[in-house]
């Protein structure tokens, strides 16, 4: 299972890096979204995909899962939610002000 | 009593929430945020003294015991950084009162400012790696808000790059966290340090160390990840540029120093003396060459941030107590001086309406105070004795020669020379020469603007003349962070 | 050419859907202490319920009905967790120490009340209000 997840994460990473390279504002924003999904999956996978009862609440199960990665990934998801919202609003404003979504036109000149 | 060390995070949080409730009343916001920054400054002075006298304070948040819960740790290094960050924050806020326009104040300027302080203070105080990530994000999200604040076309265009590079670095941060968790099984930095020393830092752990280095290098603007800095710091108003120039990159440097003295300190010849020193050399050299090639007040200063971040990392890379003490002294000196210089750039911009050096001139005649105060700070930055710049560069370069790191020390000396050259370029273009601004502009008073900067200029002089006691203090800080057993024991209570 | 789109289907169904979504979101918010749920998804779900309102009935009619200032709700939501954490300081414990107890409330019966609840309520408010603010800002900007 971990192997499969690793391959999936690899694919997500490569797609997101590909999107990062594109010249479209929105595609770059989507790339950050995909990248955050990739790292969240990685965070869950790296600590081992365990099956078992939730700890602390009960004491009679055979196996327990490690609660920490879940807490961490939840926090990371919330943070990436905030960042994505901000980035989308920002790209929208950039598009409105500059009237283009081509990053080539948004390079800016060397002296200004 | 231990709860006091969470207050630098909690006070701005609660006040920031109150400021959001009062978002229509600007003068009220000003008063409240001003008082809050003073309270924070007083608190951090108290904490610095208290920790110096009584040793490290540890708070287990929510009473969850050490390796399982989140810990907040105040040792000498973090309280020193806390003191500097609140000082810079207070000064920039009072500068912002006079320069930030009404329009911008309406757009949640003060709440964002306080949330930025939460992130910065929290990053210095936390003892948990994931918590460090969270505070980094708090800081970064508020910095995204502040850097596009006002929303001019230039700001939006350049900030987009700043945001993207930081999001990418944050994603790498989580990758690093995931790997280090799978190897050591803990998030507590002290516990992690213990586990890493048991595991012997090779192979996978070295890769994790380099991942973390890349992440923090991105935030701290090290070679080759500094390209976003000069352009994005050019856009926002002077008060914010000064705050960012003084604070944000230093949080990255703090994280590098913390992780590479506490956790990844077992393979010094590879990570410190190999990787970090090389990167530091390139950072210093390319940063200062960028500064030399520019003809814009703010841009020159932005490139100088890069070259000076190189000095701090070089101090860490040489990794003797003397060099690390020099790096800490350098951080203190740099935060004070760089903030002051950015604020001077803001004051000059208010007079001349431009930051292009070729369109300035003769400010010495019309605004002598501004000119001479700038001169003091500029030569302090370049490292002329007896100001603080000299006493911070000297131990780093001395330690470099002692450790037979001749190349990097020579580079550091050359960079000092080029720094002097580019600061003098600013002085001779902007302040000497024929007066290029109009007579009305010459009558613009800047006395009130200079008032918040005065304490910083005074501090650079004091740091220079009282170098002996302050250097002793940085030596103590350096010895404490070079010898992490104290930190580990006070967190894990063994 | 249609002068005014016919929203009858959407509007009728929206009334039904919103009831379900809102009550489920509040259940999620309250369940968050020991089981799946919590302020974050509860808030997002309430926000989506209110968004259905805006979508089906239009911005301005709903604005006349829902007169909350979302920005102030964000402020209140941020204050709640901060103050909840401070309570434990005043009793001499570490910051953010949690307390819980079982109380008997008339009509409902035995319930477990925790200090995590006001914390979650704060998160709920922040997420709800900020999600709505973001979307409404963009929606209004489009005119």
XYZ file of C-alpha atoms in Angstrom, chain B residues 159-437:
279
model
C 4.165 39.519 -4.893
C 2.733 36.718 -6.976
C 6.258 35.406 -7.451
C 7.008 35.894 -3.755
C 3.899 33.942 -2.800
C 4.574 31.120 -5.239
C 8.172 30.607 -4.147
C 7.119 30.610 -0.506
C 4.284 28.163 -1.075
C 6.724 25.869 -2.806
C 9.164 26.164 0.090
C 6.389 25.453 2.577
C 5.464 22.329 0.651
C 9.084 21.226 0.865
C 8.962 21.963 4.591
C 6.129 19.446 4.974
C 8.108 16.946 2.901
C 11.012 17.400 5.300
C 8.715 17.036 8.292
C 7.216 13.847 6.863
C 10.632 12.326 6.326
C 12.054 13.316 9.656
C 8.939 11.949 11.336
C 9.257 8.637 9.558
C 12.901 8.394 10.612
C 12.808 9.659 14.182
C 9.130 9.323 15.087
C 8.900 12.628 16.905
C 8.167 16.290 16.260
C 9.667 17.698 19.435
C 12.977 19.289 18.468
C 14.777 18.319 21.661
C 13.569 14.752 21.403
C 14.495 14.730 17.732
C 18.001 15.927 18.573
C 18.341 13.030 20.979
C 17.089 10.493 18.446
C 19.303 11.849 15.670
C 22.378 11.557 17.864
C 21.423 7.959 18.672
C 20.855 7.157 14.991
C 24.093 8.747 13.797
C 23.485 11.369 11.132
C 24.167 9.687 7.816
C 22.393 9.007 4.528
C 18.698 9.706 4.893
C 19.116 12.122 7.781
C 21.614 14.150 5.791
C 19.114 14.399 2.977
C 16.480 15.605 5.428
C 18.973 18.136 6.767
C 19.553 19.459 3.262
C 15.804 19.621 2.582
C 15.376 21.749 5.685
C 18.317 23.864 4.637
C 16.705 24.471 1.238
C 13.413 25.414 2.883
C 14.938 27.889 5.301
C 17.343 29.158 2.649
C 14.327 30.011 0.541
C 12.804 32.069 3.344
C 16.169 33.494 4.355
C 17.136 34.428 0.771
C 20.338 32.440 0.385
C 22.064 31.650 -2.891
C 20.590 30.462 -5.266
C 17.119 31.102 -3.865
C 17.309 34.850 -3.338
C 15.998 36.082 -6.691
C 12.524 36.895 -5.362
C 13.757 39.285 -2.685
C 14.954 42.513 -4.356
C 11.954 42.936 -6.605
C 9.268 42.024 -4.111
C 10.694 44.209 -1.321
C 10.687 47.144 -3.708
C 6.910 47.350 -3.979
C 5.382 47.876 -0.532
C 5.610 51.150 1.432
C 8.801 51.898 3.348
C 7.506 50.867 6.768
C 6.585 47.401 5.509
C 9.748 47.047 3.440
C 11.755 47.924 6.542
C 9.870 45.432 8.658
C 10.374 42.697 6.077
C 14.012 43.586 5.501
C 14.682 43.603 9.214
C 12.595 40.628 10.266
C 11.486 38.064 7.749
C 14.734 36.756 6.333
C 16.115 36.598 9.842
C 13.382 34.184 10.859
C 14.710 31.859 8.167
C 18.248 32.351 9.463
C 17.071 31.706 13.019
C 15.509 28.430 11.873
C 18.723 27.419 10.080
C 20.823 28.186 13.149
C 18.381 26.431 15.462
C 18.082 23.232 13.450
C 21.761 23.039 12.525
C 23.012 23.570 16.066
C 20.387 21.475 17.829
C 19.429 18.611 15.537
C 21.751 18.199 12.577
C 25.069 18.849 14.272
C 26.739 15.462 13.873
C 28.170 15.691 10.372
C 29.792 19.104 10.649
C 32.443 18.592 7.980
C 29.782 17.928 5.341
C 26.810 20.102 6.268
C 28.451 23.052 8.005
C 31.986 23.370 6.690
C 31.120 22.078 3.242
C 27.623 23.046 2.243
C 26.795 26.026 4.410
C 30.130 27.796 4.022
C 30.060 27.436 0.223
C 26.501 28.721 0.008
C 27.395 31.580 2.347
C 30.288 32.627 0.122
C 28.166 32.723 -3.023
C 25.332 34.497 -1.198
C 27.617 37.245 0.077
C 29.393 37.789 -3.201
C 26.412 37.719 -5.548
C 24.312 39.796 -3.174
C 26.852 42.554 -2.957
C 27.547 42.470 -6.705
C 23.809 42.944 -7.244
C 23.926 45.934 -4.926
C 26.893 47.459 -6.716
C 25.141 47.215 -10.070
C 21.927 48.949 -8.937
C 21.023 52.612 -8.983
C 17.988 52.535 -6.791
C 17.957 53.291 -3.069
C 15.596 50.502 -2.013
C 17.037 47.949 -4.434
C 20.590 48.471 -3.203
C 19.383 47.928 0.349
C 17.470 44.798 -0.689
C 20.550 43.309 -2.314
C 22.510 44.115 0.824
C 20.096 41.994 2.846
C 21.198 39.044 0.725
C 24.902 39.683 1.122
C 24.556 40.132 4.871
C 22.472 37.055 5.371
C 25.535 35.367 3.901
C 27.697 36.623 6.801
C 25.342 35.156 9.386
C 25.250 31.799 7.679
C 29.020 31.910 7.278
C 29.325 32.315 11.038
C 27.209 29.202 11.496
C 29.168 27.329 8.840
C 32.548 27.884 10.496
C 30.914 26.465 13.633
C 33.196 27.536 16.438
C 31.776 29.373 19.460
C 33.509 32.556 18.325
C 32.032 32.380 14.827
C 28.519 31.580 16.048
C 28.752 34.411 18.573
C 29.775 36.652 15.692
C 26.783 35.470 13.684
C 24.442 36.254 16.583
C 26.010 39.669 17.062
C 25.641 40.157 13.330
C 21.944 39.317 13.423
C 21.414 41.912 16.159
C 23.439 44.527 14.284
C 21.800 43.742 10.959
C 18.213 43.846 12.195
C 18.775 47.251 13.753
C 20.784 48.829 10.954
C 18.873 47.397 8.021
C 15.541 48.546 9.423
C 16.970 52.015 9.976
C 18.327 52.182 6.420
C 15.024 51.134 4.870
C 13.263 53.771 6.950
C 15.771 56.378 5.747
C 14.945 55.292 2.218
C 11.284 55.884 3.056
C 12.042 59.344 4.460
C 14.067 60.277 1.380
C 11.293 59.013 -0.834
C 8.851 61.216 1.009
C 11.005 64.258 0.229
C 12.063 63.559 -3.336
C 9.185 61.352 -4.434
C 11.543 58.820 -5.969
C 13.979 56.100 -5.000
C 16.053 56.427 -8.151
C 19.488 57.665 -7.106
C 20.104 59.397 -10.419
C 17.135 61.690 -9.790
C 18.301 62.687 -6.318
C 21.005 64.970 -5.060
C 21.874 67.680 -2.594
C 19.808 66.408 0.294
C 22.728 67.200 2.577
C 22.064 70.904 2.103
C 18.355 70.845 2.757
C 18.040 67.974 5.242
C 21.348 67.702 7.116
C 19.945 65.587 9.976
C 18.651 62.957 7.616
C 21.952 62.951 5.757
C 24.220 62.531 8.765
C 22.044 59.971 10.507
C 22.015 58.004 7.264
C 25.785 58.361 7.051
C 26.289 56.867 10.516
C 24.075 53.878 9.750
C 25.603 53.393 6.315
C 29.179 53.202 7.568
C 27.988 50.973 10.381
C 26.586 48.615 7.764
C 29.860 48.673 5.881
C 31.780 47.795 9.043
C 33.751 50.884 9.984
C 34.918 50.897 13.628
C 33.782 51.859 16.237
C 30.232 51.128 15.088
C 28.446 47.836 15.517
C 29.121 46.606 11.980
C 32.834 46.277 12.662
C 32.474 44.294 15.857
C 30.057 41.891 14.242
C 32.162 41.177 11.160
C 35.444 40.972 13.026
C 34.800 37.781 15.074
C 33.342 35.949 12.070
C 36.342 36.707 9.851
C 38.762 36.074 12.701
C 37.192 32.678 13.343
C 37.383 31.983 9.624
C 41.146 32.530 9.617
C 41.573 30.527 12.811
C 39.802 27.583 11.210
C 41.894 27.882 8.034
C 38.860 28.821 5.951
C 40.913 31.331 4.001
C 38.799 31.581 0.858
C 35.568 32.416 2.633
C 37.306 34.904 4.918
C 38.851 36.651 1.930
C 35.444 36.784 0.267
C 33.971 38.269 3.446
C 36.617 41.006 3.487
C 36.061 41.793 -0.186
C 32.313 41.945 0.371
C 32.855 44.412 3.213
C 34.783 46.646 0.836
C 32.106 46.452 -1.847
C 29.434 47.186 0.765
C 31.275 50.356 1.694
C 31.486 51.248 -1.996
C 27.769 50.878 -2.633
C 26.757 52.683 0.559
C 29.018 55.567 -0.429
C 27.388 55.471 -3.849
C 24.039 56.131 -2.186
C 25.513 58.873 -0.048
C 27.270 60.648 -2.878
C 24.356 60.417 -5.311
C 21.513 61.207 -2.945
C 23.015 63.570 -0.432
C 25.963 65.240 -2.126
C 26.004 67.021 -5.445
C 23.611 69.483 -7.010
C 20.167 69.846 -5.516
C 17.756 68.039 -7.806
C 14.551 68.338 -5.824
